[in-house]
Short mmCIF file of C-alpha atoms in Angstrom, two decimals:
data_model
loop_
_atom_site.label_atom_id
_atom_site.label_comp_id
_atom_site.label_asym_id
_atom_site.label_seq_id
_atom_site.Cartn_x
_atom_site.Cartn_y
_atom_site.Cartn_z
CA MET A 18 32.17 29.98 25.93
CA ASN A 19 32.12 31.38 29.52
CA LYS A 20 29.46 31.24 31.97
CA TYR A 21 28.85 34.34 34.37
CA GLN A 22 25.94 34.67 37.20
CA ASP A 23 24.92 37.95 38.44
CA LYS A 24 24.17 38.99 42.64
CA ASP A 25 20.98 37.73 42.13
CA GLY A 26 22.36 34.46 40.55
CA ASN A 27 20.98 34.47 37.37
CA GLN A 28 23.35 32.59 34.56
CA TYR A 29 24.10 33.86 31.36
CA TYR A 30 26.42 32.51 28.54
CA VAL A 31 28.69 35.09 26.87
CA TYR A 32 30.14 34.00 23.60
CA GLU A 33 31.03 34.80 20.02
CA TYR A 34 28.43 34.26 17.57
CA ASN A 35 29.46 34.63 14.57
CA SER A 36 33.53 35.57 14.57
CA ILE A 37 33.27 36.85 10.73
CA LEU A 38 30.61 39.42 11.54
CA GLY A 39 32.18 39.79 15.47
CA VAL A 40 28.79 39.41 16.95
CA TRP A 41 28.60 38.18 20.63
CA ARG A 42 25.52 36.49 22.33
CA ILE A 43 24.25 36.61 25.81
CA GLU A 44 22.09 34.67 26.91
CA LYS A 45 20.64 34.15 29.88
CA ILE A 46 20.05 30.36 30.98
CA GLY A 47 16.73 28.83 31.92
CA THR A 48 14.59 31.37 29.30
CA GLN A 49 14.78 32.19 25.57
CA GLU A 50 16.09 35.96 26.48
CA PHE A 51 19.37 37.07 24.60
CA LEU A 52 21.50 39.96 23.00
CA GLU A 53 23.83 40.10 19.84
CA VAL A 54 26.09 42.52 20.41
CA ASP A 55 29.48 43.37 19.60
CA LYS A 56 32.41 42.67 21.83
CA LYS A 57 32.30 46.12 23.65
CA LEU A 58 28.65 45.97 24.35
CA ALA A 59 29.28 42.24 25.59
CA ASP A 60 32.21 43.44 28.20
CA ASN A 61 29.98 46.74 29.42
CA PHE A 62 27.23 44.44 30.05
CA ILE A 63 29.61 41.85 32.10
CA VAL A 64 30.72 45.02 33.96
CA GLU A 65 26.89 46.82 34.31
CA HIS A 66 25.51 44.29 35.71
CA GLN A 67 28.02 43.15 37.42
CA LEU A 68 28.86 39.38 36.51
CA THR A 69 31.26 37.14 37.54
CA LEU A 70 32.17 33.62 36.11
CA ALA A 71 30.29 30.96 37.75
CA ASP A 72 32.13 28.00 39.13
CA GLU A 73 31.04 24.96 37.22
CA GLY A 74 32.10 22.75 39.59
CA LEU A 75 35.88 21.97 37.91
CA THR A 76 38.36 19.88 40.43
CA GLU A 77 41.66 20.19 40.98
CA VAL A 78 42.97 16.84 39.18
CA ASN A 79 47.10 17.42 40.22
CA LYS A 80 47.70 18.59 43.87
#
């Protein structure tokens, strides 16, 4: 599951929801909005909405 953010600060989860049917889900965090699409449309959504991976506060363990 990847967490993405658009330029307005809206965040989305994009993940494979049903691997047997090839269904991907795009969920807008903080709402009940979601889309169920195939992989190609999920990739297109990321590009068209200029989504970038959201920083989840991961820290470097080994320096």
